[in-house]
PDB file of C-alpha atoms in Angstrom:
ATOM      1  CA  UNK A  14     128.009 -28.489   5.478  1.00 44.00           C
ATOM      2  CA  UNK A  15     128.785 -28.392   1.522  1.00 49.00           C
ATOM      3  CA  UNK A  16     126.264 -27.640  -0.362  1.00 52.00           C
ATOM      4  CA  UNK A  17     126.336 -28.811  -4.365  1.00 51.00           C
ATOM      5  CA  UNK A  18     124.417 -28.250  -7.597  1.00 51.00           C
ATOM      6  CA  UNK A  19     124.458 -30.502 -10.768  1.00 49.00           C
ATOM      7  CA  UNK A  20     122.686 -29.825 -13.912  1.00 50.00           C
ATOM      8  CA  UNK A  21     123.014 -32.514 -16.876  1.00 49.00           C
ATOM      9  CA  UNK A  22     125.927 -32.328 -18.970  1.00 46.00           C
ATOM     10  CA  UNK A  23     127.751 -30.186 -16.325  1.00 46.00           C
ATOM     11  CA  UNK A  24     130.124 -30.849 -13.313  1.00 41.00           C
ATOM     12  CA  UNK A  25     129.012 -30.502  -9.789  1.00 44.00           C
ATOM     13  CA  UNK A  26     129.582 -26.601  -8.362  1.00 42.00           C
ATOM     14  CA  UNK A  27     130.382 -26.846  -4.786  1.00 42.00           C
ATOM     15  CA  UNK A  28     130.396 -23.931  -2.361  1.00 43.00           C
ATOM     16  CA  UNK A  29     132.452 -23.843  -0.394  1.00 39.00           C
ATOM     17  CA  UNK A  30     135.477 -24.647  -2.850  1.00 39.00           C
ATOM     18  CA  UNK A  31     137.572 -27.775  -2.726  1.00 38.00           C
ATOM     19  CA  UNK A  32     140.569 -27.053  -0.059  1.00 36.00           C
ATOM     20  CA  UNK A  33     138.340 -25.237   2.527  1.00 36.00           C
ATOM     21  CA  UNK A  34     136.923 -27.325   5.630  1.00 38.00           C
ATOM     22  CA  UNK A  35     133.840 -28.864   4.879  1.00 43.00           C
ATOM     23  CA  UNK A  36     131.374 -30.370   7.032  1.00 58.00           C
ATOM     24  CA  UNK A  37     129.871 -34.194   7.950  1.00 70.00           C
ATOM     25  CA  UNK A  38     127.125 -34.553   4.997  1.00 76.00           C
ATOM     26  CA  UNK A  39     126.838 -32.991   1.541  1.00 83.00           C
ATOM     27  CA  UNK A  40     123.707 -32.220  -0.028  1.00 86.00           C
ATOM     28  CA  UNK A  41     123.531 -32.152  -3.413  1.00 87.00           C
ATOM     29  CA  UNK A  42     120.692 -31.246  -5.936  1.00 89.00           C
ATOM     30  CA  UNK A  43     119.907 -33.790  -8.708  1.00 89.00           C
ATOM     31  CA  UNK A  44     118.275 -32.071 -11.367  1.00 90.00           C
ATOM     32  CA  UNK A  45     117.863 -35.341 -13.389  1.00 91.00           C
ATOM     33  CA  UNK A  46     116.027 -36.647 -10.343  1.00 91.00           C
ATOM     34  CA  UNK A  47     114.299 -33.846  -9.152  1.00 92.00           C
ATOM     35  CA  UNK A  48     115.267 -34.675  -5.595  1.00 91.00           C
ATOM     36  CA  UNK A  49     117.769 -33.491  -2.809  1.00 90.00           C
ATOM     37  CA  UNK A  50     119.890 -36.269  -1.674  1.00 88.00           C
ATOM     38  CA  UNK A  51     122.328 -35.970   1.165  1.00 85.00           C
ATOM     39  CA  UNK A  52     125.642 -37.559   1.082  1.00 83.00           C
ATOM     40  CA  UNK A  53     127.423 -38.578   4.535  1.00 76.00           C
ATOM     41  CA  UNK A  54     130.714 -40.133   5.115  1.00 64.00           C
ATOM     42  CA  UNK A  55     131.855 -42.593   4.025  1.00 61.00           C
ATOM     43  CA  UNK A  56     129.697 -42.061   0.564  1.00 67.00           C
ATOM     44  CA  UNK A  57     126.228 -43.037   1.484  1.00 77.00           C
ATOM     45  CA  UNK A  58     123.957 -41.041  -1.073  1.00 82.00           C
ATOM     46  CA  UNK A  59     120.294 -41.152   0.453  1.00 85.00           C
ATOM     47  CA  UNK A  60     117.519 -39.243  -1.220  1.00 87.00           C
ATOM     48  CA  UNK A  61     115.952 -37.077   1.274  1.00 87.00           C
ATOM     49  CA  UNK A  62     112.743 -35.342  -1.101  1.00 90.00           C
ATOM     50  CA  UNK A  63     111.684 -35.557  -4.575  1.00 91.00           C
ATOM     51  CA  UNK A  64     110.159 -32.587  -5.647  1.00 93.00           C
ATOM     52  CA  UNK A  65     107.534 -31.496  -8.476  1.00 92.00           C
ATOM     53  CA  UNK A  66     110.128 -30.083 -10.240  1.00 94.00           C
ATOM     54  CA  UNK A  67     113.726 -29.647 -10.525  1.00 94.00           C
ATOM     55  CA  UNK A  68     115.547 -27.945  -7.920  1.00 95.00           C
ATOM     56  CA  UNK A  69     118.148 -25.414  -8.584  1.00 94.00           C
ATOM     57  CA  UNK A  70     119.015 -23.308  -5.640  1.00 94.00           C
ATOM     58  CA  UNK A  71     120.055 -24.437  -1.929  1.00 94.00           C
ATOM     59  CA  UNK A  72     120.499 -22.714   0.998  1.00 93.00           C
ATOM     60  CA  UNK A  73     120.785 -24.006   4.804  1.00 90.00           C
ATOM     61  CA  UNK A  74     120.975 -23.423   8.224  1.00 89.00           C
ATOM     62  CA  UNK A  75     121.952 -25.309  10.938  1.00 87.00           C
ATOM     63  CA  UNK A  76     118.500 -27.556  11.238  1.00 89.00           C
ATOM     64  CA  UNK A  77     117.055 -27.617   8.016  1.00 92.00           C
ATOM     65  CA  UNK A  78     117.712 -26.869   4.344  1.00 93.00           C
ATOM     66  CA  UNK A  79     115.916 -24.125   1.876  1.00 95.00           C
ATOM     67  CA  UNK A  80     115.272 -25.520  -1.454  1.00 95.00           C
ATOM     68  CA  UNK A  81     114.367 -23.420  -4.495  1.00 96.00           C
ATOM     69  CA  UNK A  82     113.058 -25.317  -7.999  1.00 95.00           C
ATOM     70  CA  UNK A  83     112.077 -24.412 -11.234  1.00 95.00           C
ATOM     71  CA  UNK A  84     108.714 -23.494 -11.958  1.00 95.00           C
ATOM     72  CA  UNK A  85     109.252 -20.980  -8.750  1.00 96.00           C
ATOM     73  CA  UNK A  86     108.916 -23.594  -5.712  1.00 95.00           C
ATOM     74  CA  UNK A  87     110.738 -22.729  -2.336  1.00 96.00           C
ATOM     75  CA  UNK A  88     110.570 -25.485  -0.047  1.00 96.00           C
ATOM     76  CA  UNK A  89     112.111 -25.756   3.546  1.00 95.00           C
ATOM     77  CA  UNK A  90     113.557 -29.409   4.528  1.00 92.00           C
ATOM     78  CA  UNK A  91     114.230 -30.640   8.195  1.00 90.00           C
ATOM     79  CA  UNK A  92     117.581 -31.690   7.998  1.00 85.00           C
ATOM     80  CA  UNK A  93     117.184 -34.133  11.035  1.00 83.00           C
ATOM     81  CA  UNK A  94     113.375 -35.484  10.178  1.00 86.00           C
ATOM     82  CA  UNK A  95     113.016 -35.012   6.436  1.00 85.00           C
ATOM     83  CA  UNK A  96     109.757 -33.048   6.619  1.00 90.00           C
ATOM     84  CA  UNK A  97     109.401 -30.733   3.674  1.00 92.00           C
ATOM     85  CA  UNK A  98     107.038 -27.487   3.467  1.00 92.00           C
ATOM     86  CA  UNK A  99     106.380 -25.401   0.844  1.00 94.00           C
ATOM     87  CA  UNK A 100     106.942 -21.926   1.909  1.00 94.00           C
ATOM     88  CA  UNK A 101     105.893 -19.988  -1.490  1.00 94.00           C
ATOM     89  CA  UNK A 102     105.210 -20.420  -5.075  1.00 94.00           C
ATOM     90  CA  UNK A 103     106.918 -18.034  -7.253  1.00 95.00           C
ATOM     91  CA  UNK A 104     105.744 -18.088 -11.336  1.00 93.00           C
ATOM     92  CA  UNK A 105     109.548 -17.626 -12.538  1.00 94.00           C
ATOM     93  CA  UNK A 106     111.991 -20.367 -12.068  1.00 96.00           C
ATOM     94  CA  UNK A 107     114.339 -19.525  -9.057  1.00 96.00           C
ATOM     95  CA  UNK A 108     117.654 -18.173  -9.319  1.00 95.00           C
ATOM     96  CA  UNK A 109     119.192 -17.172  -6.027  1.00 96.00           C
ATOM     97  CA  UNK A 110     118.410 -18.168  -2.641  1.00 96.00           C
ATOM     98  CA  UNK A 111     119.829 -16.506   0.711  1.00 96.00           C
ATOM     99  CA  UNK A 112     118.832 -17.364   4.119  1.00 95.00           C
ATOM    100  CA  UNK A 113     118.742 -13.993   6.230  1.00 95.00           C
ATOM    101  CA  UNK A 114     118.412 -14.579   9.655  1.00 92.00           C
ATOM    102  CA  UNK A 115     114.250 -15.014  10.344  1.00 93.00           C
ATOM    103  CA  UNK A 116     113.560 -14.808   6.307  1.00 95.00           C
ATOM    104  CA  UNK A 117     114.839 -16.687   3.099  1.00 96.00           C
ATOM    105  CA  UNK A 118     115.754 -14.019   0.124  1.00 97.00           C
ATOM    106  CA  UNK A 119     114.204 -15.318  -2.953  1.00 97.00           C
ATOM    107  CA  UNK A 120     115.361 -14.642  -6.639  1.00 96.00           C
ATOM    108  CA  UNK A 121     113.958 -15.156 -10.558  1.00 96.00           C
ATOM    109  CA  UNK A 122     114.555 -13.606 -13.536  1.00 93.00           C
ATOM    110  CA  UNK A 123     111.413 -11.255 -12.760  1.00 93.00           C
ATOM    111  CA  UNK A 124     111.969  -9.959  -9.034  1.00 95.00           C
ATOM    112  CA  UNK A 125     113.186 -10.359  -5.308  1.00 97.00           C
ATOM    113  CA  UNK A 126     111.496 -11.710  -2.607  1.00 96.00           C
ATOM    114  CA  UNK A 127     111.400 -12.408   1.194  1.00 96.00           C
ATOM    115  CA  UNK A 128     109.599 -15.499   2.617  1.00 94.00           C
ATOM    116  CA  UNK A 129     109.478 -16.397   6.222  1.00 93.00           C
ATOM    117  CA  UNK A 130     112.066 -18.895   7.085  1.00 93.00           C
ATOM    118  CA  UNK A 131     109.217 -21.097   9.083  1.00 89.00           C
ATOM    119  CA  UNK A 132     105.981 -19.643   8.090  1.00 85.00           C
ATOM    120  CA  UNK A 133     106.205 -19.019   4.281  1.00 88.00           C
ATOM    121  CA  UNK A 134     104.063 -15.970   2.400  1.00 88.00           C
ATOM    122  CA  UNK A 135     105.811 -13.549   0.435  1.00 91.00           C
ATOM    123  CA  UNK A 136     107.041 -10.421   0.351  1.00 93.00           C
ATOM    124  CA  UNK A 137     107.822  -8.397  -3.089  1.00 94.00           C
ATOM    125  CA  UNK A 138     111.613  -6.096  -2.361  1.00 95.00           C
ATOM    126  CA  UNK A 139     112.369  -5.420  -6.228  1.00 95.00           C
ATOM    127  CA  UNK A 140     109.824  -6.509  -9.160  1.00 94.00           C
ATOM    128  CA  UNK A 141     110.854  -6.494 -12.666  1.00 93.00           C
ATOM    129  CA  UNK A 142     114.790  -6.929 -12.416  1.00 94.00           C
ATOM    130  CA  UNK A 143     116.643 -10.465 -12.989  1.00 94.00           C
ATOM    131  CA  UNK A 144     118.354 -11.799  -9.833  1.00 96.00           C
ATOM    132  CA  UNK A 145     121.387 -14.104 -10.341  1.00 94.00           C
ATOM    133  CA  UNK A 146     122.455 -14.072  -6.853  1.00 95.00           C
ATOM    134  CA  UNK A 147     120.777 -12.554  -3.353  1.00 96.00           C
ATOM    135  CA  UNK A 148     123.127 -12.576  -0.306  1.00 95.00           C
ATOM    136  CA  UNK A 149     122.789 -10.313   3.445  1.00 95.00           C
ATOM    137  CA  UNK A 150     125.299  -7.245   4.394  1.00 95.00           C
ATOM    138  CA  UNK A 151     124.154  -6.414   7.757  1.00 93.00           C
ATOM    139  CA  UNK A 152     121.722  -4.431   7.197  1.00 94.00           C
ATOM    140  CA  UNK A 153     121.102  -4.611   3.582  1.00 96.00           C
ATOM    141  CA  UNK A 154     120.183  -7.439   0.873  1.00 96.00           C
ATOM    142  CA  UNK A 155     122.859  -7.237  -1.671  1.00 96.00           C
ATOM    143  CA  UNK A 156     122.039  -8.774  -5.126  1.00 96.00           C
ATOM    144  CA  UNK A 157     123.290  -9.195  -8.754  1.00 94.00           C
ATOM    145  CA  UNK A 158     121.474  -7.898 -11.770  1.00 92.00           C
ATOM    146  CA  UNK A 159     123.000  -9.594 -14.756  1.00 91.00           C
ATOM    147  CA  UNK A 160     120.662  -7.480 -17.135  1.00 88.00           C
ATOM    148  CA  UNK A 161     122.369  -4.091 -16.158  1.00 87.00           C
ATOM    149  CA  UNK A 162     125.374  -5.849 -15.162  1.00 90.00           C
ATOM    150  CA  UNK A 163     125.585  -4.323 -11.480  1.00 91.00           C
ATOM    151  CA  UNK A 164     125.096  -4.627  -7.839  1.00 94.00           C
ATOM    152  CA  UNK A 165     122.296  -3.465  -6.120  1.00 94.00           C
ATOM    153  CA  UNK A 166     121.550  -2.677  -2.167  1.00 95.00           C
ATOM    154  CA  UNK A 167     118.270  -2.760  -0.437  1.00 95.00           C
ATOM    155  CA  UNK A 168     116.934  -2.044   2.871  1.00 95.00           C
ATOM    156  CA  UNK A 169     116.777  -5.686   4.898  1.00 95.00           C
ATOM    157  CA  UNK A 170     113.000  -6.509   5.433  1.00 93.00           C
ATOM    158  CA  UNK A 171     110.768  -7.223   8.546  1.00 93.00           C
ATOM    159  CA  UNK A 172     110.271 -10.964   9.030  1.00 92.00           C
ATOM    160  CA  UNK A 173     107.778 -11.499   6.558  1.00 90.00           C
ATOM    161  CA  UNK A 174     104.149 -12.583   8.645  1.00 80.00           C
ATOM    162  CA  UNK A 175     101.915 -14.295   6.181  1.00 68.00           C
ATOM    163  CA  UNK A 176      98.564 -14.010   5.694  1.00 62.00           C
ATOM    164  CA  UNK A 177      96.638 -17.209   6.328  1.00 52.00           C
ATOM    165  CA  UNK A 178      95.828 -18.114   2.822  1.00 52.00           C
ATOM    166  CA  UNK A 179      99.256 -17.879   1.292  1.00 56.00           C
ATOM    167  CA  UNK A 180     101.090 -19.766   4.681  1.00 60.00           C
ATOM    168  CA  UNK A 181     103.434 -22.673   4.336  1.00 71.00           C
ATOM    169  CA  UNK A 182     101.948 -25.763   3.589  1.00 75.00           C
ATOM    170  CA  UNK A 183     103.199 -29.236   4.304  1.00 77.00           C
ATOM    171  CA  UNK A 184     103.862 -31.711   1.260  1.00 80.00           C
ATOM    172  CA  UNK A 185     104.568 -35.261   0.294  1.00 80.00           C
ATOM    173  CA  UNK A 186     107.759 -36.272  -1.783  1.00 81.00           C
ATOM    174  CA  UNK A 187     106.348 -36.673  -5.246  1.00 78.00           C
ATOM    175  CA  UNK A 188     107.541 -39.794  -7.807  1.00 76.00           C
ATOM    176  CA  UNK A 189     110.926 -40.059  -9.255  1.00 72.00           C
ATOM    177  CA  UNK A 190     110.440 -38.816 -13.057  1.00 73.00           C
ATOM    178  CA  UNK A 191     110.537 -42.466 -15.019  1.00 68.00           C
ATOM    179  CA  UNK A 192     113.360 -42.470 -17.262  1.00 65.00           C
ATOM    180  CA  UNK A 193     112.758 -44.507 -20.392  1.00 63.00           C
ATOM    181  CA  UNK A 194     114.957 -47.970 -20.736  1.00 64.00           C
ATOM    182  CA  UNK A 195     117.510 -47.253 -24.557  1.00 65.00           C
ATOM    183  CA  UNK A 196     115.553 -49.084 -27.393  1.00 67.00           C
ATOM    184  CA  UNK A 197     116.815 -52.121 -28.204  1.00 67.00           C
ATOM    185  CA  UNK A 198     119.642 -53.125 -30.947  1.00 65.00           C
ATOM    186  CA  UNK A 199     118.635 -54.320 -33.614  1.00 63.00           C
ATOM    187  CA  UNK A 200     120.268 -57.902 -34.745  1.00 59.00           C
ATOM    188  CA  UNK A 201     120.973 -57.363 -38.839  1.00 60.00           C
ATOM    189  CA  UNK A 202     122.146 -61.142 -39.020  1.00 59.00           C
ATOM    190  CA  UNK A 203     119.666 -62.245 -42.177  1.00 59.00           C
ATOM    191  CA  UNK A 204     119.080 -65.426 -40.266  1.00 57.00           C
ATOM    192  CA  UNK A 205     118.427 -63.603 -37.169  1.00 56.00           C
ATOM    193  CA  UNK A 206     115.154 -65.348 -35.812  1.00 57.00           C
ATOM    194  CA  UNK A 207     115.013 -68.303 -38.218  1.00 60.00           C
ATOM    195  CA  UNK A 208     117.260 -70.459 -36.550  1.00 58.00           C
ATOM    196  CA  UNK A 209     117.914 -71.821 -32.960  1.00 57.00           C
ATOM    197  CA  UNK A 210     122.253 -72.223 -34.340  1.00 57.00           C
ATOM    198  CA  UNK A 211     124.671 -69.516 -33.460  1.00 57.00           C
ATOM    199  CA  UNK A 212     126.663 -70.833 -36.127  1.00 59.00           C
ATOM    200  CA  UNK A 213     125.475 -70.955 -40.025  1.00 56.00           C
ATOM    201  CA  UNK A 214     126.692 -72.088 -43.066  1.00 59.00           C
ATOM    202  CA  UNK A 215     126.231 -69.715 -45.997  1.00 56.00           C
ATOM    203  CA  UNK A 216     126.883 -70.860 -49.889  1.00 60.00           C
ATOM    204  CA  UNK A 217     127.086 -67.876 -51.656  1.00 57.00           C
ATOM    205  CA  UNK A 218     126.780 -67.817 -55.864  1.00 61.00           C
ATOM    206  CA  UNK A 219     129.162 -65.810 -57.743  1.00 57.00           C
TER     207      UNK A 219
END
């Protein structure tokens, strides 16, 4: 499995780096599109979801694929059948995304979180610190906070049990954004529009 994020006017950031063995399929977040597409050898791009907004953080395990978007959205994707769930709604943009064994490690620039890897809810590890990256150590969640420029340890969580009102919740792939056509050129010919010719004639008086 590779995993790949684009955002406009960048290249695409692939982990694991170029020269290591990568897997059948590469999924890749389109942050123009606001979709996940999956890209299988030889290069078939297909576009699996299209989400609200724009994703920006993947994660995966071996039968299905943890999405994180701006505007805080962390979705969970069946790699084999498509079907998407929304596992929690955040209020910050996400910025890291771990999957640790029976939870997914969720981070913005306001706080860490734990969701249940199948049944969603959240629960709150460290409020009021920016997370830039979120990854397991055995028994600890290891994480990067840019603003004090260090690396902090935590205890790992119970799997997080939801209560019923904040569960995962099944959703529907929403429109591709439009993207408007280029405006048209403009033809500065003087005759443009008075004649049918695309050749003229023109006397000039000095």
């Amino acid at each position: 499995l590779l995993l790949a994020t684009t955002k406009p006017g960048e290249g695409v950031v692939i982990d694991p780096p170029v020269g290591q063995p990568l897997g059948p399929e590469v999924w890749v977040a389109n942050t123009i599109a606001n979709s996940v597409q999956r890209v299988r050898s030889p290069a078939q791009i297909e576009t699996r979801f299209t989400f609200p907004q724009a994703p920006t953080r993947l994660a995966a395990s071996p039968d299905a694929l943890f999405v994180g978007t701006r505007g805080g959205g962390v979705y969970r994707l069946d790699r084999a059948t498509g079907a998407t769930t929304r596992l929690a709604q955040l209020s910050s943009d996400i910025t890291a995304l771990a999957l640790a064994g029976c939870n997914v490690l969720v981070g913005t620039d306001a706080g860490l979180w734990a969701t249940g890897e199948r049944a969603g809810g959240l629960t709150p590890l460290a409020r009021g610190v920016t997370v830039s990256a979120v990854t397991p150590h055995g028994a600890r969640v290891l994480f990067t906070n840019p603003r004090e420029n260090d690396l902090a340890a935590l205890p790992m969580p119970a799997c997080v049990s939801p209560p019923i009102d904040s569960a995962a919740v099944a959703v529907q792939s929403s429109p591709a954004p439009a993207i408007a056509p280029p405006p048209p050129e403009k033809d500065t010919d003087a005759l443009f529009g008075r004649s049918r010719s695309d050749q003229h004639t023109v006397v000039v008086t000095l």
